[in-house]
Structure formats: structure tokens, C-alpha cells
XYZ file of C-alpha atoms in Angstrom:
624
model
C -20.421 137.028 -92.398
C -18.218 137.959 -95.361
C -14.609 139.039 -95.002
C -11.920 139.990 -97.579
C -9.296 137.268 -98.022
C -7.018 138.475 -100.800
C -6.998 139.634 -104.399
C -6.048 137.714 -107.532
C -5.753 138.438 -111.221
C -7.748 135.337 -112.179
C -9.940 132.986 -110.147
C -10.860 129.580 -111.580
C -13.865 127.851 -110.006
C -13.582 124.079 -110.344
C -10.489 121.887 -110.678
C -11.718 119.283 -113.132
C -10.230 118.894 -116.595
C -11.396 122.355 -117.736
C -10.388 124.115 -114.527
C -6.868 122.726 -114.293
C -6.039 123.729 -117.892
C -7.525 127.203 -117.362
C -5.618 127.774 -114.116
C -2.309 126.447 -115.479
C -2.608 128.610 -118.606
C -3.332 131.758 -116.596
C -0.527 131.115 -114.105
C 2.008 130.207 -116.810
C 1.195 133.487 -118.538
C 2.360 135.222 -115.366
C -0.940 136.069 -113.663
C -1.630 135.510 -109.987
C -4.228 132.741 -110.099
C -6.471 131.071 -107.521
C -7.917 127.615 -108.270
C -10.925 126.676 -106.117
C -12.100 123.085 -105.758
C -14.844 121.427 -103.694
C -12.359 118.761 -102.611
C -8.595 118.506 -103.086
C -9.044 114.794 -103.785
C -11.162 115.601 -106.847
C -8.506 117.553 -108.784
C -8.442 116.215 -112.385
C -10.691 113.371 -111.276
C -12.040 110.902 -113.839
C -15.560 110.235 -112.531
C -16.471 108.279 -115.646
C -14.284 106.263 -118.027
C -10.590 105.731 -117.192
C -9.336 106.918 -120.574
C -8.191 109.969 -122.510
C -8.680 110.451 -126.241
C -10.779 108.596 -128.800
C -12.382 109.540 -132.084
C -12.404 113.330 -132.374
C -11.223 113.604 -128.777
C -7.631 112.551 -129.454
C -7.368 115.517 -131.821
C -8.440 117.850 -128.998
C -5.763 116.478 -126.659
C -3.085 117.032 -129.299
C -4.323 120.617 -129.769
C -4.218 121.275 -126.018
C -0.624 120.060 -126.007
C 0.328 122.157 -129.034
C -0.981 125.264 -127.246
C 1.119 124.469 -124.178
C -1.449 122.612 -122.058
C -0.921 119.684 -119.705
C -3.408 116.925 -120.569
C -1.233 115.237 -123.211
C 1.827 115.141 -120.976
C -0.249 113.880 -118.057
C -1.754 110.924 -119.909
C 1.629 110.062 -121.465
C 3.060 109.782 -117.941
C 0.185 107.745 -116.488
C -1.197 105.578 -119.318
C -1.405 101.803 -118.967
C -2.481 101.048 -122.553
C -2.663 102.952 -125.858
C -4.333 102.343 -129.198
C -4.544 104.379 -132.389
C -8.138 104.178 -133.644
C -9.425 104.187 -137.243
C -6.077 103.179 -138.765
C -7.904 101.361 -141.569
C -9.148 104.782 -142.725
C -7.303 107.905 -143.831
C -5.152 110.086 -141.542
C -7.924 112.684 -141.196
C -9.775 110.419 -138.746
C -6.889 108.667 -136.975
C -7.453 109.223 -133.250
C -5.294 108.209 -130.311
C -6.881 106.757 -127.153
C -5.160 105.662 -123.955
C -6.288 103.902 -120.800
C -5.201 105.793 -117.702
C -4.289 104.804 -114.204
C -6.957 107.040 -112.657
C -5.227 107.675 -109.354
C -1.846 108.265 -110.977
C -3.443 110.695 -113.454
C -5.024 112.682 -110.613
C -1.928 112.652 -108.434
C 0.431 113.805 -111.164
C -1.866 116.632 -112.292
C -2.360 117.784 -108.699
C 1.427 117.840 -108.200
C 1.881 119.886 -111.404
C -0.651 122.407 -110.088
C 0.934 122.523 -106.620
C 4.364 123.164 -108.130
C 3.178 125.804 -110.621
C 4.447 129.315 -109.940
C 1.731 132.017 -109.603
C -0.937 129.377 -108.817
C -2.647 128.733 -105.486
C -4.861 125.634 -105.090
C -7.489 125.899 -102.363
C -10.335 123.668 -101.127
C -13.342 126.000 -101.008
C -16.872 126.001 -102.429
C -17.701 129.105 -104.474
C -21.212 130.275 -103.604
C -21.588 133.765 -105.064
C -20.221 136.014 -107.796
C -19.502 139.666 -107.039
C -20.504 141.733 -110.069
C -20.326 145.530 -110.267
C -21.426 147.571 -113.291
C -21.564 144.458 -115.440
C -17.999 143.403 -114.573
C -16.769 140.510 -112.426
C -15.059 141.730 -109.269
C -14.756 138.706 -107.021
C -16.013 135.407 -105.627
C -17.549 134.551 -102.257
C -16.973 131.059 -100.816
C -18.904 128.977 -98.309
C -16.849 130.106 -95.307
C -17.622 133.749 -96.060
C -14.177 134.534 -97.466
C -14.248 137.024 -100.342
C -11.585 136.803 -103.023
C -11.210 139.751 -105.366
C -10.353 139.189 -109.027
C -10.036 140.918 -112.385
C -11.268 137.878 -114.314
C -12.956 134.594 -113.421
C -13.356 131.232 -115.168
C -16.287 129.046 -114.115
C -15.560 125.357 -114.757
C -17.939 123.579 -112.384
C -18.488 120.366 -114.359
C -21.502 118.370 -113.144
C -21.532 119.766 -109.589
C -24.091 122.584 -109.895
C -27.222 121.423 -108.049
C -26.085 117.874 -108.814
C -28.648 115.131 -108.240
C -27.953 111.391 -108.241
C -30.483 108.832 -109.535
C -30.435 105.064 -108.874
C -33.847 103.510 -109.460
C -36.459 105.200 -107.281
C -33.708 106.601 -105.038
C -32.489 110.134 -105.717
C -30.549 112.616 -103.638
C -28.431 115.751 -103.943
C -24.897 114.685 -104.800
C -21.866 115.266 -106.967
C -19.939 112.733 -109.061
C -18.175 109.786 -107.455
C -19.834 110.240 -104.059
C -18.721 113.853 -103.571
C -20.873 116.771 -102.421
C -22.746 118.926 -104.972
C -22.462 122.729 -105.274
C -25.939 123.944 -104.352
C -25.559 127.731 -104.094
C -23.634 129.073 -107.104
C -26.521 128.351 -109.501
C -28.687 130.866 -107.660
C -25.996 133.536 -108.055
C -25.814 132.819 -111.803
C -29.581 133.118 -112.118
C -29.564 136.377 -110.160
C -27.075 137.700 -112.698
C -29.416 136.868 -115.571
C -28.072 133.531 -116.817
C -30.514 130.997 -118.241
C -29.766 127.588 -116.732
C -30.575 124.250 -118.349
C -30.654 120.755 -116.825
C -28.510 118.111 -118.471
C -27.835 114.530 -117.435
C -24.983 112.110 -117.742
C -24.390 108.664 -116.335
C -21.742 106.145 -115.527
C -21.633 102.330 -115.321
C -20.838 100.198 -112.297
C -17.284 99.479 -111.236
C -16.848 95.756 -110.677
C -14.382 93.550 -108.809
C -11.868 91.945 -111.160
C -11.677 88.857 -108.905
C -15.320 88.079 -109.720
C -14.874 88.170 -113.520
C -14.117 85.229 -115.817
C -11.870 87.040 -118.284
C -11.238 83.840 -120.250
C -14.790 84.119 -121.618
C -14.012 87.546 -123.053
C -11.981 88.690 -126.058
C -8.681 90.290 -125.053
C -8.044 93.800 -126.380
C -4.292 94.522 -126.358
C -2.646 97.886 -126.904
C -0.588 98.907 -129.942
C 2.782 97.233 -130.286
C 4.389 100.656 -130.629
C 2.869 103.447 -128.531
C 2.256 106.861 -130.078
C 2.495 109.611 -127.432
C -0.108 112.358 -127.093
C 2.385 115.122 -126.329
C 4.684 116.432 -129.033
C 7.333 116.720 -126.313
C 7.241 113.029 -125.343
C 9.978 111.212 -127.237
C 8.722 107.660 -126.613
C 6.730 105.560 -124.132
C 7.923 102.161 -122.950
C 5.479 100.446 -120.569
C 4.076 96.978 -119.940
C 0.565 97.507 -121.253
C -2.480 96.184 -119.434
C -5.173 94.580 -121.616
C -8.847 95.459 -121.839
C -11.541 92.900 -122.635
C -14.541 92.700 -124.953
C -17.822 90.922 -124.237
C -21.470 91.384 -125.219
C -24.936 91.733 -123.751
C -27.603 89.251 -124.863
C -31.361 88.790 -125.238
C -31.811 87.663 -121.634
C -30.110 90.801 -120.301
C -32.233 92.943 -122.639
C -35.432 91.270 -121.450
C -34.598 91.988 -117.804
C -34.103 95.652 -118.725
C -37.410 95.775 -120.619
C -39.226 94.128 -117.726
C -37.940 96.792 -115.327
C -38.203 99.998 -117.341
C -40.966 101.142 -115.019
C -38.303 101.274 -112.283
C -35.875 103.427 -114.286
C -36.048 107.168 -113.493
C -35.323 107.792 -117.179
C -38.772 106.411 -118.015
C -40.740 107.374 -114.890
C -40.160 111.082 -115.511
C -38.001 111.612 -112.420
C -35.015 112.638 -114.546
C -35.808 115.882 -116.346
C -32.295 116.598 -117.678
C -31.322 115.737 -121.259
C -28.778 112.941 -121.584
C -25.952 112.430 -124.109
C -27.015 111.057 -127.498
C -23.685 109.410 -128.220
C -23.142 107.739 -124.849
C -26.619 106.496 -123.878
C -27.517 104.282 -120.934
C -27.919 100.554 -121.536
C -31.693 100.869 -121.030
C -31.813 103.601 -123.716
C -29.751 101.470 -126.113
C -32.036 98.469 -125.627
C -35.111 100.637 -126.240
C -33.663 102.632 -129.149
C -32.098 99.647 -130.931
C -34.660 96.963 -130.200
C -33.653 95.072 -133.353
C -30.173 94.342 -131.958
C -29.636 91.113 -130.030
C -26.467 92.325 -128.350
C -24.331 95.376 -127.580
C -20.558 95.616 -127.108
C -19.242 95.830 -123.556
C -15.609 96.739 -122.830
C -14.025 95.870 -119.497
C -11.337 98.449 -118.712
C -8.942 98.503 -115.741
C -9.162 101.598 -113.521
C -5.475 101.408 -112.624
C -2.480 99.241 -111.808
C -3.101 99.051 -108.064
C -6.810 98.327 -107.882
C -9.251 95.534 -108.751
C -11.862 98.056 -109.936
C -12.868 97.501 -113.550
C -14.928 99.946 -115.601
C -17.776 98.362 -117.613
C -17.949 100.600 -120.669
C -21.290 100.403 -122.442
C -23.362 99.577 -119.344
C -24.171 103.057 -118.031
C -27.451 102.833 -116.120
C -29.688 104.319 -113.453
C -31.816 101.210 -112.951
C -32.233 100.014 -109.343
C -29.149 98.268 -107.993
C -30.786 94.829 -107.820
C -31.798 95.080 -111.493
C -28.324 96.298 -112.492
C -26.691 93.284 -110.835
C -29.155 90.898 -112.476
C -28.472 92.430 -115.931
C -24.694 92.420 -115.505
C -24.715 88.752 -114.476
C -26.243 87.721 -117.808
C -23.147 88.940 -119.667
C -20.568 86.244 -120.572
C -17.679 86.410 -118.121
C -19.732 88.359 -115.574
C -21.952 85.545 -114.276
C -20.682 85.958 -110.711
C -19.807 89.661 -110.813
C -19.753 91.747 -107.642
C -20.147 95.526 -107.700
C -17.662 97.876 -106.061
C -19.565 101.019 -107.145
C -23.142 101.080 -108.404
C -24.020 102.717 -111.724
C -25.911 106.005 -111.469
C -27.172 108.997 -113.433
C -26.380 112.568 -112.416
C -28.416 115.635 -113.316
C -26.841 119.111 -113.152
C -27.147 122.755 -114.181
C -25.428 124.272 -117.202
C -25.718 127.589 -119.017
C -26.926 128.278 -122.533
C -23.579 128.574 -124.383
C -25.005 131.005 -126.957
C -24.508 133.579 -124.167
C -20.747 133.345 -124.787
C -18.344 135.019 -127.176
C -15.828 133.020 -129.227
C -13.291 133.802 -126.479
C -15.641 131.978 -124.029
C -16.241 135.274 -122.235
C -19.798 135.991 -121.180
C -21.661 138.546 -123.302
C -23.471 139.504 -120.118
C -20.627 140.072 -117.606
C -17.191 141.393 -118.561
C -14.235 139.313 -117.413
C -16.362 136.226 -116.683
C -15.470 133.125 -118.702
C -17.012 129.639 -118.814
C -15.438 126.295 -119.739
C -16.362 122.613 -119.725
C -19.606 120.842 -118.920
C -21.235 124.016 -117.610
C -21.266 125.029 -121.296
C -23.358 121.981 -122.202
C -20.523 119.777 -123.431
C -19.518 116.269 -122.354
C -16.136 114.604 -122.005
C -12.790 115.271 -120.349
C -11.168 116.337 -123.608
C -13.891 118.791 -124.664
C -13.673 120.327 -121.183
C -9.884 120.639 -121.194
C -9.850 122.197 -124.685
C -12.296 124.873 -123.561
C -10.345 125.275 -120.324
C -7.062 126.241 -121.944
C -8.821 128.723 -124.266
C -10.749 130.277 -121.357
C -7.597 130.471 -119.216
C -5.598 132.130 -121.997
C -8.351 134.627 -122.686
C -8.944 135.432 -119.013
C -5.245 136.301 -118.792
C -5.417 138.327 -122.017
C -8.472 140.183 -120.702
C -6.646 141.167 -117.506
C -3.630 142.387 -119.482
C -5.736 144.265 -122.041
C -4.644 142.047 -124.940
C -6.656 140.698 -127.849
C -8.304 137.321 -127.146
C -7.166 134.089 -128.745
C -9.919 133.071 -131.172
C -9.672 129.660 -132.811
C -11.743 129.306 -135.973
C -13.298 126.231 -137.543
C -10.404 126.003 -139.995
C -7.780 126.316 -137.238
C -8.636 123.507 -134.834
C -11.196 121.008 -133.599
C -11.260 123.233 -130.529
C -12.463 126.039 -132.799
C -15.181 123.796 -134.241
C -16.295 122.856 -130.724
C -16.492 126.440 -129.479
C -18.135 127.756 -132.637
C -20.752 124.983 -132.566
C -21.861 125.622 -128.994
C -21.844 129.441 -129.084
C -23.527 129.642 -132.498
C -25.998 126.773 -132.500
C -26.311 126.126 -128.789
C -26.989 122.549 -127.741
C -30.061 120.731 -126.490
C -28.032 117.748 -125.280
C -24.484 117.189 -123.954
C -22.229 118.044 -126.913
C -19.613 115.484 -127.929
C -16.804 116.164 -130.389
C -16.665 113.906 -133.457
C -14.517 114.077 -136.584
C -17.672 114.451 -138.701
C -18.341 117.876 -137.126
C -15.262 119.392 -138.811
C -15.572 120.564 -142.427
C -11.786 120.711 -142.908
C -10.729 117.562 -141.066
C -7.973 116.711 -143.543
C -6.289 119.954 -142.449
C -7.131 119.396 -138.761
C -5.382 116.061 -138.350
C -4.096 114.973 -134.962
C -0.571 114.554 -136.367
C -0.231 118.206 -137.452
C -1.751 119.918 -134.393
C 1.651 121.372 -133.498
C 2.062 122.817 -136.988
C -1.315 124.547 -136.622
C -1.172 125.704 -133.007
C 2.340 125.696 -131.522
C 3.113 129.141 -133.017
C -0.027 130.434 -131.275
C 1.017 128.782 -128.008
C 4.406 130.471 -128.315
C 2.788 133.867 -128.957
C 0.673 133.438 -125.823
C 3.718 132.592 -123.724
C 2.762 128.960 -123.045
C 5.330 127.380 -125.369
C 8.942 128.041 -124.369
C 11.528 129.407 -126.795
C 13.407 126.120 -126.498
C 10.366 124.052 -127.440
C 9.511 126.455 -130.261
C 13.030 126.160 -131.687
C 12.717 122.349 -131.670
C 9.345 122.673 -133.385
C 10.805 124.873 -136.159
C 13.641 122.382 -136.671
C 11.135 119.530 -137.070
C 9.222 121.529 -139.684
C 12.465 122.180 -141.580
C 13.316 118.467 -141.466
C 9.919 117.583 -142.959
C 10.407 120.073 -145.808
C 13.924 118.790 -146.482
C 12.735 115.184 -146.611
C 9.946 116.032 -149.060
C 12.453 117.828 -151.301
C 14.890 114.905 -151.016
C 12.184 112.449 -152.105
C 11.585 114.649 -155.167
C 15.227 114.056 -156.102
C 15.235 110.263 -155.616
C 14.708 108.772 -159.078
C 13.373 105.289 -159.758
C 14.015 103.837 -163.210
C 11.801 101.377 -165.116
C 12.913 97.772 -164.760
C 14.345 98.394 -161.303
C 12.764 96.349 -158.537
C 9.860 95.062 -160.648
C 9.341 92.368 -158.025
C 8.671 95.140 -155.481
C 5.773 96.464 -157.562
C 4.402 92.997 -158.318
C 4.517 91.992 -154.637
C 2.438 95.048 -153.790
C 0.073 94.296 -156.726
C 0.716 97.682 -158.292
C 1.776 98.410 -161.881
C 5.547 98.288 -162.563
C 7.128 101.412 -164.032
C 7.161 101.987 -167.763
C 9.170 105.186 -167.481
C 11.322 106.853 -164.830
C 9.759 108.729 -161.944
C 10.574 110.000 -158.483
C 9.960 108.343 -155.149
C 7.923 111.438 -154.247
C 5.415 110.637 -157.010
C 5.453 106.907 -156.278
C 4.356 107.598 -152.703
C 1.082 108.950 -154.102
C 0.114 105.373 -154.954
C -2.052 103.929 -152.150
C -0.128 100.622 -152.102
C 3.262 102.284 -151.588
C 4.206 103.660 -148.198
C 7.258 105.431 -146.865
C 8.121 102.303 -144.893
C 7.818 99.679 -147.651
C 9.549 101.911 -150.234
C 12.863 101.749 -148.350
C 14.145 99.181 -150.893
C 13.901 101.872 -153.583
C 15.712 104.410 -151.420
C 19.161 103.074 -150.414
C 20.448 106.491 -149.221
C 17.491 107.106 -146.896
C 18.526 109.089 -143.789
C 17.630 108.134 -140.208
C 14.601 110.245 -139.281
C 12.007 110.149 -136.515
C 8.662 108.454 -137.170
C 6.918 111.814 -136.758
C 8.939 113.453 -139.572
C 8.488 110.563 -141.989
C 4.778 110.379 -141.212
C 4.320 114.108 -141.868
C 6.228 113.880 -145.134
C 4.204 110.873 -146.319
C 0.809 112.375 -145.450
C 1.626 115.667 -147.140
C 2.781 113.879 -150.299
C -0.098 111.404 -150.511
C -2.837 113.924 -149.853
C -1.267 116.964 -151.495
C -4.114 117.549 -153.973
C -6.844 117.165 -151.364
C -4.989 119.386 -148.892
C -4.604 122.164 -151.485
C -8.302 121.914 -152.346
C -9.312 122.244 -148.682
C -6.948 125.190 -148.247
C -8.694 126.959 -151.128
C -12.037 126.303 -149.407
C -10.612 127.722 -146.180
C -9.547 130.926 -147.911
C -13.152 131.490 -149.073
C -14.426 130.606 -145.603
C -12.096 133.101 -143.918
C -13.460 136.010 -145.940
C -16.759 135.578 -144.115
C -15.001 135.092 -140.777
C -13.123 138.385 -141.162
C -16.302 140.431 -141.689
C -16.993 141.718 -138.171
C -20.465 142.709 -136.952
C -20.820 145.568 -134.478
C -21.996 144.550 -130.998
C -24.604 147.352 -130.908
C -26.254 146.568 -134.242
C -30.064 146.679 -134.168
C -31.290 143.886 -136.438
C -34.831 145.265 -136.421
C -33.529 148.233 -138.401
C -32.463 146.002 -141.281
C -35.183 145.877 -143.938
C -35.496 142.555 -145.717
C -34.511 140.271 -142.825
C -37.124 137.649 -142.038
C -38.660 137.804 -138.550
C -37.043 134.508 -137.533
C -33.630 135.810 -138.600
C -34.136 139.051 -136.651
C -35.050 137.031 -133.562
C -32.128 134.596 -133.836
C -29.535 137.256 -134.682
C -30.738 139.519 -131.859
C -30.598 136.634 -129.403
C -27.185 135.178 -130.312
C -25.547 138.405 -131.540
C -22.886 136.794 -133.762
C -19.461 138.399 -133.922
C -18.862 137.771 -137.651
C -20.776 137.182 -140.886
C -19.415 133.627 -140.894
C -20.865 132.912 -137.459
C -24.193 134.477 -138.466
C -24.377 132.189 -141.508
C -24.206 129.103 -139.261
C -27.099 130.074 -136.987
C -30.093 127.790 -137.377
C -32.976 129.813 -138.813
C -30.776 132.333 -140.645
C -30.971 131.702 -144.402
C -28.442 132.551 -147.158
C -30.876 135.278 -148.285
C -30.767 136.788 -144.791
C -26.963 136.795 -144.929
C -27.049 138.613 -148.271
C -29.360 141.257 -146.804
C -27.079 141.602 -143.774
C -23.979 141.996 -145.969
C -25.639 144.678 -148.083
C -26.684 146.527 -144.928
C -23.166 146.383 -143.432
C -21.607 147.499 -146.722
C -24.009 150.418 -146.856
C -23.182 151.479 -143.301
C -19.482 151.223 -144.140
C -19.937 153.773 -146.924
C -22.308 155.965 -144.912
C -25.442 154.963 -146.813
């Protein structure tokens, strides 16, 4: 029996990392929002690794924060260790990563949601979508309650028809021992969505008491912690170490001897797994020439003995898992607290989505997170805030927020999945971005905070502070242009750094372009240097050092944007366009790109096809 139970502006299905950002964005923009979750104890849960950030992912977290999201603030408040990755390389690939106290992360995010005005959190399983005339109208839940809505965001993670695999044992189940969502998939299929099966996995959690950490290499955090959120002034905590160890030939041989018991190789698992986070059995098979693989032991929190064994994801039988783990130095007597498993789940084909993450099929219906074929907490949260913003904009009749490839890593992520689709769980990496020198993690606020303010997610007070910081950076760059350094002064400084002493006068601004000279070590040449925050000095230094490269990329972006601005009508019939190859007609008709730029990135559409399409559109524009 179904019965009406209230109306909302926006309903968000799923309270994982995508769902919480979507619901918070919608509610903070003033819309009455309902957030549905299978279990209140799973809000913002970390079913896999106890960390936020990493290469490519740290940039996403900074962008979420710049737009007014919560993930950056939440990890700043609950981290137990932090490290800046890739510091030996240029600033374009610097990426922050922090270990989280899992329970504290969940509890704080749940409290933020509970305290948020306009937002109701409710434990209910969504089972059916109500669609009328191609428009979302409501959601039915397991109890029969019907909630009306003007827009809906589906962020179901790995729950849809979830299936757990451990050796020859498999059963319907969600992550971390929770129930799966078995009915919503059928409603999606009834509404015409093509569903795919993807797979992900997680390693065992082991008891710290049974580890010999002295046999492992300690991995400390950074001496000075860099926060994720631009609003966090500083973080002072006693950091908890992680540990590094390695697999060995004996462990690999046990895996090889038992491959016939792994559902990955018996054909039981039909879903496609992540390329960049493979199971240990896949690594041993794929890289048979390697004698060992890195294993990181990461604490799950401050008040638990559970340790996460990164690099040992598996769905081998439990007895084999234990045998393999016990070959690893420091784990000879290890005891499991949670067994490793693989989980298979439903997701949609993301080429069915617009750049706003709205469905092309049903108006007002948005999708975010792993249901779009992506992997990772950060990828999910980035999509979540965009979907939440655009669901709110849809309800209010406003233009959607569209992030392009030159605006943000989030834009790269969304454009990749909606244009190219994905045949495996998509993971963000710095190499996916063409303009990564412009999309640095340190300047995410410069790129996106004005947009967050326009959308109503960044307060006037925060925006004023942001503008002041930008002014301070400009003033410091101009000041450095006025600081002169004469030849003969501080020759020992140049010799110590093994760089050529000056033969003629110059400015400190130009000296900072030398790779050996940094803002910090040049203080001896700058006696009148003002007291400034690390963020301001870092911005000034990066902009000075990479000025030429930045200008070159900005010129490339200007050319790129010309293609992005050329809109393509939704009702265009590609079969009417003479000169398009059959493959191009098929791909363009299927994906229906919104711009010439997006069309040019579709696999199977050639530059010649794009030229034909441009000529056709130009002709239509002039009535030819």
C-alpha cells in the first residue's frame, strides 16, 4: 500500500559522500530537502580506505571546499595524519592526502547534516521513482510512503543489487555488512536506463595487537600540516603513523596456487573492476615479473585496533587470505577483524547525462557518485555538490552550473564520463587534465570560490576574506618587483645554492624564477619582507616561477573555450548532415553532445567529422 507522506523541493537518495554533498548544497541554497539513507549509521561511511585525498583526488576536495562543500572541513576536523604527495615534482601535481578517524568523520558529517536548516535526514530505502510525462515527481520507499519532489538526486553508491564475493561464497549484500538496495534498479530499468555491472573490493581489517610493527617501515605525517579547507587556519594534532611493508614470492605463490578458488577467475564475478586499484590476485597475475608489492598499514581511527591493509584487496577464500597475509613481514601472526571481499553493483551509463549531471531521459532527475561509474569518495563528493547545486537551480528555474575542463578537475571528471563513458570504475588522476598547471590544488579557491558565492554556498563574509587574500597576493608580487638586488651583494648566498652570482642588478621577482631560489631561502635578500601567511607567499611564488607556462596554458584555454561555447541544438538530426561518417552519426546520435567541444572528444568522431558539423551548424545559423 502506498500513501502520501509529504512534499519536498529536492530528494537525495543515498547518504554517502555524493549524497551528503548534494543534500547540503540543496538545503544551503534554501530548498526543502529530504536525504534518504538505508541506515543512519552509514551516513558518510568509509567502507574502504580510511583516507581522503591523494593524487588527483586532493584537488577535487579543494574544489568541493571552494564551492562551499563540506568534505574539506570534515577531514580537517577528523584527520589523524596528513601528507602532501609529489612534493619532489612541480606544483601542478602536488596533492594532499590525510588519514581519517573513520568513526569521527562519520559522526561529524552526520551532525552537520542533522543541524542543517531545510534538510531532513531519514532512514528509508527508496524502491521506486514516480515519473510523469518524462519528469520526476516523487519517490516511493520500502514502507509504502510516497514523497513528492520537484527534483531528485540518485547517489546510491555500491548498494544497487549489491553482491558480496569471498571465495566460492557469494550473497546479496551492501558494503561493510549492510543490506543492499534490491528494488530501485528495476525502477530505473523500467524508465529506460541501461544498467552496467561494476565491481570494487576492499582488503581485510586486521588487529593491531597481532602485528609486529617493528618489522615495518614507519610512515610519519608532514611536520607542518596543510589543511584541505581554505577556511581552516591551521591544524595542530598528534599525528598517528602508518607503516610500510611488502609482499614476497611465497605470498605470490600461494595466490597463484589458489586462483581457481577466486571468483575473479572462476567467472562468478561478471562486473568490471577498477584498473588503478586492483586486487592482490590481479596484481600478482598482471605483474608476474615483480617479486613484491607495497603494502601500507593504516589505522582506522584513534579508538580502535582495526588496521587497514592497503594494497591487499582480495576476494580469495578467507583461509587463503589469512595464509597470504601471514607471509608478509610484520604480519606473521596476524588475526583478521574483517575479511576482505569484492562487491558487485549496478550503475548507469553516464553518457545518458548532461554536463549538469541531469538525466537526458527524465527532467529533474540527477545522478552522482559511483552510480555514474566512478570510484572513490572524492570523485563521488565532487559530483554530489554539482548535482545538488543543479537540482536546486532546476527547481528555481535558474541556469545550471557547468564546470568545464579548463575550470576544474571536477569539470574534467564530469566531461570524461558523460562524453566518453567508462567501461571500468573511473578514477581521477592528474594526467587526465590538459590544463593541470592552471588547475592546481592551491588555487582552487581562486577558480571556484566566486562561483560558490554566486550559487549562495559561500557567505559574503568568506567571499570578502577571499578577495582580501587575492589582493594580498597581488600586492606581494608587485612588492617583489620593486625589491632590487645588486651584483656583489650576498655572493655567498648564490654560491651556497650552486647558482650563478649576479653580474648586474635585478629584482627579487626575477630571481625567484631560478629553480634553486625559493621565497623562503631568499629572505636574506629581502630584509623588509612583511609577515604574510604561507598560503599568500606560496601563491605569489608559484605565479612568479611559472608565469610563462601559465600564460601559455591560458592562451590554449582561450582557443579551447571557443569550441565549448558553440552550442548544439538538442533536436538536431545527425542523419541529415551530409558528409558525416556512419560511425560519427551513430556516436553523436547516441551521446547527443551539448557543444562542439564535447563532440570533438567523443571516441569515433574524427576532426573531419567536426569540420562537417561546424559547416552544417554555420549554414543553419544563416538559413542555408
